[in-house]
CSV table of C-alpha atoms in Angstrom, one decimal:
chain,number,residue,atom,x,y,z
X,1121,UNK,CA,121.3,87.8,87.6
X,1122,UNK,CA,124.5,89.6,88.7
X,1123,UNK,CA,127.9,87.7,87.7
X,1124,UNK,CA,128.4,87.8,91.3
X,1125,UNK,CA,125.4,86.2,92.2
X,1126,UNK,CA,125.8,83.3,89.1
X,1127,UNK,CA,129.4,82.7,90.8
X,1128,UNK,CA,127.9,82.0,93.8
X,1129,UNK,CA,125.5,79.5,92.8
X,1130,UNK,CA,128.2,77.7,91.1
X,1131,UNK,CA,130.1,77.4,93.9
X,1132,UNK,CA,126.8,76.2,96.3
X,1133,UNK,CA,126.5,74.1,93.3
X,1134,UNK,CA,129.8,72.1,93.8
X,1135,UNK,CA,130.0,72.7,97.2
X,1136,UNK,CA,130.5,69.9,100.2
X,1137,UNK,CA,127.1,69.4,101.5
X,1138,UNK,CA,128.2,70.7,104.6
X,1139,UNK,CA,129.1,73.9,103.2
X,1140,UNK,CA,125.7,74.5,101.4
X,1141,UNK,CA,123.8,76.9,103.2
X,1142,UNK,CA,120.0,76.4,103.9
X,1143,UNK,CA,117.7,78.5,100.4
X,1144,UNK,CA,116.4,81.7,102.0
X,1145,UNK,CA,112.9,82.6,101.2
X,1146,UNK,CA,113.3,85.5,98.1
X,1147,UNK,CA,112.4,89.2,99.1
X,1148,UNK,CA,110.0,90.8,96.5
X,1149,UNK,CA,110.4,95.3,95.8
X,1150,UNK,CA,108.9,97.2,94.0
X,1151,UNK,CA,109.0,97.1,90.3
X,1152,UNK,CA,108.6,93.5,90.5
X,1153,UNK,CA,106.0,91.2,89.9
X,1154,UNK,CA,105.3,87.5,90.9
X,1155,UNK,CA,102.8,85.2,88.9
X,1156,UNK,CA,101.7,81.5,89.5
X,1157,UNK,CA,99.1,78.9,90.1
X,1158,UNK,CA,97.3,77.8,93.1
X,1159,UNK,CA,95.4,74.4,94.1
X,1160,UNK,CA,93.5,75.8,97.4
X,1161,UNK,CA,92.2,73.1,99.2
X,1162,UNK,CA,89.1,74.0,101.9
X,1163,UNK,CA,88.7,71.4,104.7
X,1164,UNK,CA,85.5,72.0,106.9
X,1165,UNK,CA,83.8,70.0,109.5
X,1166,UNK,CA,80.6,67.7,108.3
X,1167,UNK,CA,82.5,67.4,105.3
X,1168,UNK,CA,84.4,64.0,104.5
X,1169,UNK,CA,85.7,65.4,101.4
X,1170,UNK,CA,87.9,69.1,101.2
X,1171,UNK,CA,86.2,71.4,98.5
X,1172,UNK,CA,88.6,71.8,95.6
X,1173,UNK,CA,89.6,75.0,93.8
X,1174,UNK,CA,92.2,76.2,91.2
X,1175,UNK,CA,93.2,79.2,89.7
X,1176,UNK,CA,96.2,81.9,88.5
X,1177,UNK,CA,97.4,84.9,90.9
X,1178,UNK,CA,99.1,87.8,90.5
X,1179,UNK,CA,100.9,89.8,93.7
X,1180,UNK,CA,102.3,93.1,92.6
X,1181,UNK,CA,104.0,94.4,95.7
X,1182,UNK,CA,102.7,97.5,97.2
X,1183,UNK,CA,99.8,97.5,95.2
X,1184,UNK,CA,97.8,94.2,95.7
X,1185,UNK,CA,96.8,90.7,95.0
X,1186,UNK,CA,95.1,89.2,92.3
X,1187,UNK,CA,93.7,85.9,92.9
X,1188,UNK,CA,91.7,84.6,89.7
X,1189,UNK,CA,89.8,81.4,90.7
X,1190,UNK,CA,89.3,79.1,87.4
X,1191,UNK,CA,87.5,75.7,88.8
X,1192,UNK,CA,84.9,75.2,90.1
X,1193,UNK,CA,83.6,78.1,88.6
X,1194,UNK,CA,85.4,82.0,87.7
X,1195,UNK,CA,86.4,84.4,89.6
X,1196,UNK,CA,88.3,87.5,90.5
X,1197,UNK,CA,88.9,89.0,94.2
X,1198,UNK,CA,91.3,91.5,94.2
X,1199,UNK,CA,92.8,92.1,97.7
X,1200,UNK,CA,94.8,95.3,98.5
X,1201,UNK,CA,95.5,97.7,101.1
X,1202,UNK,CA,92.1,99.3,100.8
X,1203,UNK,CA,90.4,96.0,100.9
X,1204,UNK,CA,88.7,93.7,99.1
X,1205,UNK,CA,86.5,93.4,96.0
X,1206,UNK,CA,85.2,90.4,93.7
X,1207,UNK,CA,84.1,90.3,90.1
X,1208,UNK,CA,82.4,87.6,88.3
X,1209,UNK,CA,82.7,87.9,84.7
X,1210,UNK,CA,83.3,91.8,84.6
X,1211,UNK,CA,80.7,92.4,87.1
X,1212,UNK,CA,81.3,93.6,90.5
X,1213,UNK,CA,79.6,91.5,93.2
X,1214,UNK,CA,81.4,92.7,96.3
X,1215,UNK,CA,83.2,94.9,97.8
X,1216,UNK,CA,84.3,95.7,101.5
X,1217,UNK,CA,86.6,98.5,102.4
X,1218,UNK,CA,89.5,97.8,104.9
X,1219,UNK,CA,88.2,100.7,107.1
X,1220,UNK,CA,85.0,98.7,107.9
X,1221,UNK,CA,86.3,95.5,108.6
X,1222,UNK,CA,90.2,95.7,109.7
X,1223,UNK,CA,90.9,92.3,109.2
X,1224,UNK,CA,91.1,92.8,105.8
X,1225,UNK,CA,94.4,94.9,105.9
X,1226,UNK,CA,95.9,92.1,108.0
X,1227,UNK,CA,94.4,89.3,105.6
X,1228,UNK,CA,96.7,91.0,102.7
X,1229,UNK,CA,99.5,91.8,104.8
X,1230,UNK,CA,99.4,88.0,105.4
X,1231,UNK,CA,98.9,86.7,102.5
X,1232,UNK,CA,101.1,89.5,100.6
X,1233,UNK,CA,104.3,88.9,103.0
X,1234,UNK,CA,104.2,85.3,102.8
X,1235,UNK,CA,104.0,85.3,98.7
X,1236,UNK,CA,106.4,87.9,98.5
X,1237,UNK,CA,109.0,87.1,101.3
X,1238,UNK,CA,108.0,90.5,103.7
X,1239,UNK,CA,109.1,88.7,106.6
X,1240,UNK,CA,108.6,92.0,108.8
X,1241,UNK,CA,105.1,92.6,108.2
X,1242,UNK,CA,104.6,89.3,109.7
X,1243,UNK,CA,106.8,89.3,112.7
X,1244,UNK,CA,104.0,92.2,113.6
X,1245,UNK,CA,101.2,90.1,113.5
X,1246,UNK,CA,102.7,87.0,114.6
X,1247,UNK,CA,105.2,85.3,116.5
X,1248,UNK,CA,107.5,83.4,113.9
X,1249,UNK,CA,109.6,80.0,114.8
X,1250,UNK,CA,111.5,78.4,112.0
X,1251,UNK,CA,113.4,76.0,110.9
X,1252,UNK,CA,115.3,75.1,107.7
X,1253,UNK,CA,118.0,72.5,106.0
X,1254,UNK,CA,119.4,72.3,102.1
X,1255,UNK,CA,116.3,71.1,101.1
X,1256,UNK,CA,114.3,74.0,102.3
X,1257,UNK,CA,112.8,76.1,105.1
X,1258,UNK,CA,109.5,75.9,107.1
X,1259,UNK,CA,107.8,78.4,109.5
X,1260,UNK,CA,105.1,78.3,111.6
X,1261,UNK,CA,103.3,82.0,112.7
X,1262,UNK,CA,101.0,82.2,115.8
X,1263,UNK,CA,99.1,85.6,116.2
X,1264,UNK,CA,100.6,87.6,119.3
X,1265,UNK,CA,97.1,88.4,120.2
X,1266,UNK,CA,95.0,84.9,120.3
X,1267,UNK,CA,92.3,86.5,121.6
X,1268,UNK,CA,91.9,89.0,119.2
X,1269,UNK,CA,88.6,88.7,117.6
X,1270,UNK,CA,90.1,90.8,114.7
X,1271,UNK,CA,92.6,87.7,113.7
X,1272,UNK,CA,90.2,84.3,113.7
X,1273,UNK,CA,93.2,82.5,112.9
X,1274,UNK,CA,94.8,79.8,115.1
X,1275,UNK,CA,98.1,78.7,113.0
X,1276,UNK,CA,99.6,79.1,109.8
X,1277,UNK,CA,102.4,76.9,108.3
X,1278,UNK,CA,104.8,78.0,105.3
X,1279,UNK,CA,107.0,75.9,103.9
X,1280,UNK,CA,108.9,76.5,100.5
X,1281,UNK,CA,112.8,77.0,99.3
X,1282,UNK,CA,113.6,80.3,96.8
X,1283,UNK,CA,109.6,80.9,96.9
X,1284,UNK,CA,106.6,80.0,99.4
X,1285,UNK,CA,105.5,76.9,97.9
X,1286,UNK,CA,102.6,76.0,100.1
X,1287,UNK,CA,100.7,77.3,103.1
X,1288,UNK,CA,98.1,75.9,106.0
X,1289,UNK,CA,96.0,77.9,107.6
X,1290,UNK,CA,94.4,76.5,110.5
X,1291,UNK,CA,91.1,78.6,112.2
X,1292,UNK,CA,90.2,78.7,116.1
X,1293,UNK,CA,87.4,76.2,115.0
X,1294,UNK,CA,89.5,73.8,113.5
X,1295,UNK,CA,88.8,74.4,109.6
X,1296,UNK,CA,91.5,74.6,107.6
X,1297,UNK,CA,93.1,75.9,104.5
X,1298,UNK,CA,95.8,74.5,102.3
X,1299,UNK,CA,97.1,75.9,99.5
X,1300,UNK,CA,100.1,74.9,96.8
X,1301,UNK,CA,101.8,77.1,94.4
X,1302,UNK,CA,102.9,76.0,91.6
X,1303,UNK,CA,104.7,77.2,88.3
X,1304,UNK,CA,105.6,80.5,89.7
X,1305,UNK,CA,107.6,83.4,87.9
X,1306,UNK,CA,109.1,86.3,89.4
X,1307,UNK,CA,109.7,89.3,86.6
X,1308,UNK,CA,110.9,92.5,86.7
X,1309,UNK,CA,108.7,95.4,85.5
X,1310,UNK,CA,105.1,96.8,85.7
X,1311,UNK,CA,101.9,94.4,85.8
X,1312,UNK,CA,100.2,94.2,82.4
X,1313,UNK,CA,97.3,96.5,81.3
X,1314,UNK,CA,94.5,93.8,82.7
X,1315,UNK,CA,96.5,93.5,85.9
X,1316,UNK,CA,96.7,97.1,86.5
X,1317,UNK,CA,93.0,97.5,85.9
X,1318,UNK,CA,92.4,94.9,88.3
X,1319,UNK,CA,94.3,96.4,91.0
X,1320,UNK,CA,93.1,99.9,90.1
X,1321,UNK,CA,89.2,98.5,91.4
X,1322,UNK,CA,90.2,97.8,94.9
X,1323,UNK,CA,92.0,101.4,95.5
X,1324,UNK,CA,87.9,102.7,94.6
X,1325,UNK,CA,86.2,103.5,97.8
């Protein structure tokens, strides 16, 4: 951090409540890189109980998403631009192109803008009310188009303070998603050799 920026922590630090402003979600660039965990957490009708998973991710913006699942069981789907592909111990086992399916670009433009704080990519796919206080911010995003059969999503929820700490999705049939990030660390500088690889597989047609 900047001196500036450490002198104005300081002084939100020892500042009258009143005088605190509201944490803004942080704004990932380029030539950054933001790592973490996730508990995802699948709630589906007929079943009493959500199904469980965990894992590590990686979102290196402008390149992609890396979303390593370790429980129940390993793997690797790597979500870019170009679309989506999945690997199970080194081996592919799918992959779909973002010019066969379009939802797939929107999918990462979601789930790439909320992780990394692109507000404006989601303002263009949905319509964005928030609401925030010292503690930290919420938003909730409804797709402009409801009817589109290209977005089968209902509602999404973000909360979170400096980072998006946890997200609901809610589908048109009532299923939902929840997931929690935890342990998170945005660095400066290139994705490692593995990562790179990773994201190299999705840009493959």
């Amino acid at each position: 951090m900047t001196r500036v920026i450490l002198a104005l922590l300081a002084f939100l630090a020892f500042a009258p409540p009143a005088l605190a402003a509201p944490p803004e979600p942080a704004t990932l660039s380029e030539g950054q890189v933001l790592r973490g965990r996730f508990v995802q957490e699948r709630h589906l009708k007929g079943f009493q109980k959500p199904l469980k998973s965990e894992g590590h991710f990686t979102l290196v913006p402008g390149r992609g998403l890396l979303w390593r699942t370790d429980k129940p069981f390993a793997m690797t789907t790597v979500m870019s631009p170009s679309g989506i592909v999945q690997e199970v111990r080194g081996a592919e086992t799918m992959r779909l192109p973002a010019s066969k399916l379009p939802f797939l670009s929107k999918l990462y433009a979601m789930l790439g803008g909320a992780l990394g704080g692109d507000l404006r990519s989601l303002e263009g796919l949905f319509a964005v009310k928030r609401e925030s206080d010292p503690a930290g911010w919420r938003m909730v995003l409804v797709p402009l188009k409801a009817d589109d059969p290209a977005m089968p999503i209902r509602r999404i929820t973000l909360t979170g303070a400096r980072l998006v700490e946890a997200v609901e999705i809610v589908k048109p049939d009532g299923d939902s998603d929840v997931l929690r990030f935890l342990d998170q660390e945005l660095t400066a500088g290139p994705p490692a050799e593995d990562e790179a690889r990773l994201l190299g597989t999705a840009d493959r047609s």
